[in-house]
Amino acid sequence: MTTHIDMAGQSYDLDVLDVEERRLLNRFKRLANRCTTAEYRNRSLKEIAALYESRGLSRREILQTPLYKILQDVGNRRQVERGEARAPDYRDQLEELVRTRFPTRRAFCEATGLSEDMLSHVLSRRKHLSVDRLSEALERIGYAVTISRLTRTG
Amino acid sequence: MLIPIRRDHDLSDGELHSTDAWSWIDDPLFVQFEGGTMAPGLYTGFYRDPDTGSRVDDSSRKFIVALPRRRLRELRALLESACGVFQQKCIYLSIGGNVEFIAPTAR
C-alpha cells in the first residue's frame, strides 16, 4: 500500500486515488518545488475544483476528499521549508479547541480546571503544560493526548 | 484583505502562523465564497499600535475575493473569526478602495 502521511500524522491511502487524481497529485508535488506559495495555492484550488465539480461533487464534499487534504499538506510543507509558516503543535490544537468548542476562554478554563493565566501563557508560547496536566485537563472535557508519527519537514 | 504572516506581538507572541491557520482561511474561501486569489509575494508596511503607541512593521499576505455587495456581511464575519485564528487585533479589509479594520468578535 502506498501512503501519504501528513504533518499531523494522518495517513492517506494513495491506492484509492484513480488515474486522474494521481496525475494531478504528482503534477502538484512537482509544482510545489518550483512555484511560489501563492501560485501553488491558487492553481491547486482551481484544478481540484475543476476535477471534482465535473464529477458532481460540491465544494464542501471536495474539502473532505483525501486529494484535497494531501494537496494542502504538500503546500503546507513547502511553506514550512521556506520559513513562511510553522508546523502546528499541541498548542495550536488547544487553541482551536478553545475557539471552536467553548464560548470563551473562561468557559474552557472552568471546564478543564486550568487557570486563565496559565492558558494565556501556553497559547502565547511562553510556557508549556506538562503531559500529566494536559491529559487531566483534556480528560475532563472528553479529549485525550495522542502520539502520532512525525513526518514533518523543515 | 491583508493578513499579517505573524501573530500580533502585543496580543500574542509575534510568531509565524501555523500551517493550520492558513488552511483555515482557505476552506471558507473555497466553499462559502467559491474562490479567492492569494496575491503573489508579501505586502510589507508599518502602522502605530494604538494600544502600545509603538511602530509595528509587518508583512502580510493579500487575498482578493470577488463577491456581490449583499455578501459583504459574510466576509466581515469570516474576518472577525480570522482575528482569533491569526491572533490579530484587527484585519485590514479594502472594499472598492474603502478601507475597514475588522476587529474580532468579543469572547
Coordinates of C-alpha atoms in Angstrom, one line a residue:
Chain A
M1 CA 0.0 0.0 0.0
T2 CA 1.3 3.5 -0.9
T3 CA 0.5 6.1 1.7
H4 CA 0.9 9.8 2.3
I5 CA 1.3 10.8 5.9
D6 CA 0.6 14.5 6.6
M7 CA 2.3 16.7 9.1
A8 CA -0.2 15.8 11.8
G9 CA 0.5 12.1 11.3
Q10 CA -2.8 11.4 9.4
S11 CA -2.2 8.6 6.9
Y12 CA -3.9 8.6 3.4
D13 CA -4.0 5.5 1.2
L14 CA -2.9 6.6 -2.2
D15 CA -4.0 3.4 -3.9
V16 CA -7.6 4.6 -3.6
L17 CA -6.9 7.5 -5.9
D18 CA -7.9 7.0 -9.6
V19 CA -5.6 7.8 -12.5
E20 CA -6.8 11.5 -12.8
E21 CA -6.4 12.1 -9.1
R22 CA -2.9 10.6 -9.1
R23 CA -1.9 12.5 -12.2
L24 CA -3.0 15.8 -10.5
L25 CA -1.3 14.9 -7.3
N26 CA 2.0 14.1 -8.9
R27 CA 1.9 17.3 -11.0
F28 CA 1.4 19.4 -7.9
K29 CA 4.1 17.6 -6.0
R30 CA 6.5 18.7 -8.7
L31 CA 5.0 22.2 -9.0
A32 CA 5.3 22.7 -5.2
N33 CA 9.0 22.7 -5.5
R34 CA 9.1 25.2 -8.4
C35 CA 6.4 27.7 -7.8
T36 CA 5.5 30.2 -5.1
T37 CA 3.1 29.6 -2.2
A38 CA 0.5 31.8 -3.9
E39 CA 0.9 30.1 -7.3
Y40 CA 0.6 26.7 -5.8
R41 CA -2.4 27.6 -3.7
N42 CA -4.3 29.3 -6.4
R43 CA -3.6 26.7 -9.1
S44 CA -4.2 23.7 -6.8
L45 CA -7.6 25.0 -5.6
K46 CA -8.7 25.8 -9.1
E47 CA -7.7 22.5 -10.6
I48 CA -9.1 20.3 -7.8
A49 CA -12.4 22.2 -8.1
A50 CA -12.4 21.6 -11.8
L51 CA -11.7 17.9 -11.4
Y52 CA -14.3 17.1 -8.8
E53 CA -17.0 19.6 -9.9
S54 CA -17.0 17.8 -13.3
R55 CA -17.9 14.7 -11.2
G56 CA -20.8 16.4 -9.5
L57 CA -19.1 17.0 -6.1
S58 CA -20.0 20.1 -4.1
R59 CA -17.2 22.3 -2.7
R60 CA -18.0 21.1 0.8
E61 CA -17.6 17.5 -0.4
I62 CA -14.3 18.3 -2.2
L63 CA -12.9 19.5 1.1
Q64 CA -13.4 16.0 2.5
T65 CA -11.6 14.2 -0.3
P66 CA -8.1 12.7 0.5
L67 CA -6.7 14.5 -2.5
Y68 CA -7.7 17.9 -1.2
K69 CA -6.1 17.2 2.2
I70 CA -2.9 15.8 0.6
L71 CA -2.6 18.8 -1.7
Q72 CA -3.0 21.1 1.3
D73 CA -0.3 19.1 3.1
V74 CA 2.1 19.3 0.2
G75 CA 1.7 23.1 0.1
N76 CA 1.9 23.4 3.9
R77 CA 5.3 21.5 3.9
R78 CA 6.7 23.9 1.3
Q79 CA 5.6 26.8 3.4
V80 CA 7.4 25.4 6.5
E81 CA 10.5 24.6 4.4
R82 CA 10.5 28.2 3.1
G83 CA 10.1 29.7 6.6
E84 CA 6.7 31.2 5.7
A85 CA 4.7 29.3 8.3
R86 CA 5.5 26.9 11.1
A87 CA 4.3 23.3 11.6
P88 CA 1.4 23.1 14.1
D89 CA 1.9 21.7 17.6
Y90 CA -0.4 20.8 20.5
R91 CA -0.9 24.5 21.4
D92 CA -2.4 25.1 18.0
Q93 CA -4.8 22.2 18.6
L94 CA -5.6 23.5 22.1
E95 CA -6.3 27.0 20.7
E96 CA -8.6 25.5 18.1
L97 CA -10.4 23.5 20.7
V98 CA -11.0 26.6 22.8
R99 CA -12.1 28.6 19.9
T100 CA -14.5 26.1 18.3
R101 CA -15.9 24.3 21.3
F102 CA -16.2 26.9 24.0
P103 CA -17.9 30.4 24.0
T104 CA -15.0 31.9 25.9
R105 CA -11.5 31.1 27.3
R106 CA -13.0 31.4 30.8
A107 CA -15.6 28.7 29.9
F108 CA -12.8 26.4 28.7
C109 CA -10.8 27.0 31.9
E110 CA -13.8 26.3 34.1
A111 CA -14.4 23.0 32.3
T112 CA -10.8 21.9 32.3
G113 CA -9.6 23.2 35.6
L114 CA -6.8 25.2 34.0
S115 CA -6.2 28.7 35.2
E116 CA -6.8 31.5 32.6
D117 CA -3.4 32.9 33.3
M118 CA -1.8 29.5 32.6
L119 CA -3.8 29.1 29.4
S120 CA -2.8 32.5 28.2
H121 CA 0.9 31.8 28.8
V122 CA 0.6 28.5 26.9
L123 CA -1.3 29.9 23.9
S124 CA 1.2 32.7 23.7
R125 CA 4.0 30.1 23.7
R126 CA 5.6 31.4 26.8
K127 CA 5.0 28.2 28.8
H128 CA 4.3 24.5 28.3
L129 CA 1.8 22.3 30.1
S130 CA 3.1 19.1 31.5
V131 CA 1.8 16.0 29.8
D132 CA 0.1 15.0 33.1
R133 CA -1.6 18.3 33.5
L134 CA -2.7 18.5 29.8
S135 CA -4.0 14.9 29.9
E136 CA -6.0 15.6 33.1
A137 CA -7.5 18.8 31.7
L138 CA -8.4 17.3 28.4
E139 CA -10.0 14.2 30.0
R140 CA -12.4 16.5 31.9
I141 CA -13.8 17.6 28.5
G142 CA -13.7 14.3 26.8
Y143 CA -10.4 14.6 24.9
A144 CA -7.0 12.9 25.1
V145 CA -3.4 13.4 24.2
T146 CA -2.3 11.1 21.4
I147 CA 1.1 10.2 19.9
S148 CA 1.5 10.3 16.2
R149 CA 4.3 9.6 13.8
L150 CA 6.4 12.7 13.0
T151 CA 6.8 13.2 9.2
R152 CA 7.2 16.9 9.1
T153 CA 10.0 18.6 7.2
G154 CA 11.8 21.8 7.9
Chain B
M1 CA -7.8 41.9 2.7
L2 CA -4.4 41.7 4.2
I3 CA -3.4 39.0 6.7
P4 CA -0.1 39.5 8.5
I5 CA 2.2 36.5 8.3
R6 CA 2.9 36.7 12.1
R7 CA 0.7 36.7 15.1
D8 CA 0.4 40.1 16.8
H9 CA 3.4 40.9 19.0
D10 CA 1.3 42.6 21.7
L11 CA -1.7 40.4 21.7
S12 CA 0.3 37.2 21.2
D13 CA 3.8 36.1 20.5
G14 CA 4.7 37.5 17.1
E15 CA 5.4 34.0 15.8
L16 CA 4.7 32.8 12.3
H17 CA 1.2 31.3 11.9
S18 CA 0.9 27.6 11.8
T19 CA 0.0 26.0 8.5
D20 CA -3.4 25.1 10.1
A21 CA -4.2 28.8 10.3
W22 CA -3.6 29.3 6.6
S23 CA -5.6 26.2 5.8
W24 CA -8.4 27.6 8.0
I25 CA -8.8 30.6 5.7
D26 CA -8.7 28.6 2.5
D27 CA -11.6 26.3 3.4
P28 CA -14.3 29.0 3.7
L29 CA -12.9 30.9 0.7
F30 CA -13.1 27.7 -1.3
V31 CA -16.5 26.6 -0.1
Q32 CA -18.5 29.6 1.0
F33 CA -17.2 32.2 -1.5
E34 CA -16.2 29.7 -4.2
G35 CA -12.9 31.4 -4.8
G36 CA -10.4 33.9 -3.7
T37 CA -6.9 34.6 -5.0
M38 CA -3.8 34.9 -2.9
A39 CA -1.7 37.7 -4.5
P40 CA 1.9 36.8 -5.2
G41 CA 4.5 37.9 -2.7
L42 CA 4.2 39.7 0.6
Y43 CA 3.0 43.2 1.3
T44 CA 5.2 45.0 3.8
G45 CA 4.2 48.0 5.8
F46 CA 4.0 49.6 9.2
Y47 CA 1.5 51.2 11.5
R48 CA 1.3 52.6 15.0
D49 CA -0.3 50.2 17.5
P50 CA -2.9 52.3 19.3
D51 CA -2.5 50.2 22.5
T52 CA 1.2 50.4 22.9
G53 CA 2.0 53.5 20.8
S54 CA 4.8 51.7 19.2
R55 CA 5.5 51.4 15.5
V56 CA 4.9 47.9 14.1
D57 CA 6.5 46.7 10.9
D58 CA 4.7 43.8 9.3
S59 CA 4.4 41.6 6.2
S60 CA 1.1 40.4 5.0
R61 CA -0.5 38.1 2.5
K62 CA -3.1 39.7 0.3
F63 CA -6.3 37.9 -0.6
I64 CA -8.7 39.1 -3.3
V65 CA -12.3 37.9 -3.2
A66 CA -14.9 38.8 -5.7
L67 CA -18.4 38.8 -4.3
P68 CA -21.7 40.7 -4.6
R69 CA -22.3 43.6 -2.1
R70 CA -25.0 41.7 -0.4
R71 CA -22.5 39.1 0.8
L72 CA -20.1 41.5 2.4
R73 CA -21.5 40.8 5.8
E74 CA -20.5 37.2 5.5
L75 CA -16.9 38.2 4.6
R76 CA -16.7 40.6 7.5
A77 CA -17.9 37.8 9.8
L78 CA -15.2 35.5 8.4
L79 CA -12.6 38.1 9.2
E80 CA -13.9 38.7 12.7
S81 CA -13.2 35.0 13.3
A82 CA -9.9 35.2 11.4
C83 CA -8.7 37.8 14.0
G84 CA -8.9 35.0 16.6
V85 CA -7.3 32.4 14.4
F86 CA -4.5 34.7 13.2
Q87 CA -4.2 36.4 16.6
Q88 CA -4.7 39.9 15.3
K89 CA -6.2 43.0 16.9
C90 CA -7.9 43.8 13.6
I91 CA -7.7 42.8 9.9
Y92 CA -7.4 45.3 7.0
L93 CA -10.2 45.0 4.5
S94 CA -10.5 47.1 1.4
I95 CA -13.8 47.1 -0.4
G96 CA -13.7 49.0 -3.7
G97 CA -10.9 51.2 -2.2
N98 CA -12.7 51.9 1.1
V99 CA -10.7 50.6 4.0
E100 CA -12.2 49.0 7.1
F101 CA -10.4 47.4 10.0
I102 CA -12.3 44.4 11.1
A103 CA -12.0 43.6 14.8
P104 CA -12.6 40.2 16.5
T105 CA -16.0 39.4 18.0
A106 CA -15.9 39.7 21.8
R107 CA -15.2 36.4 23.6

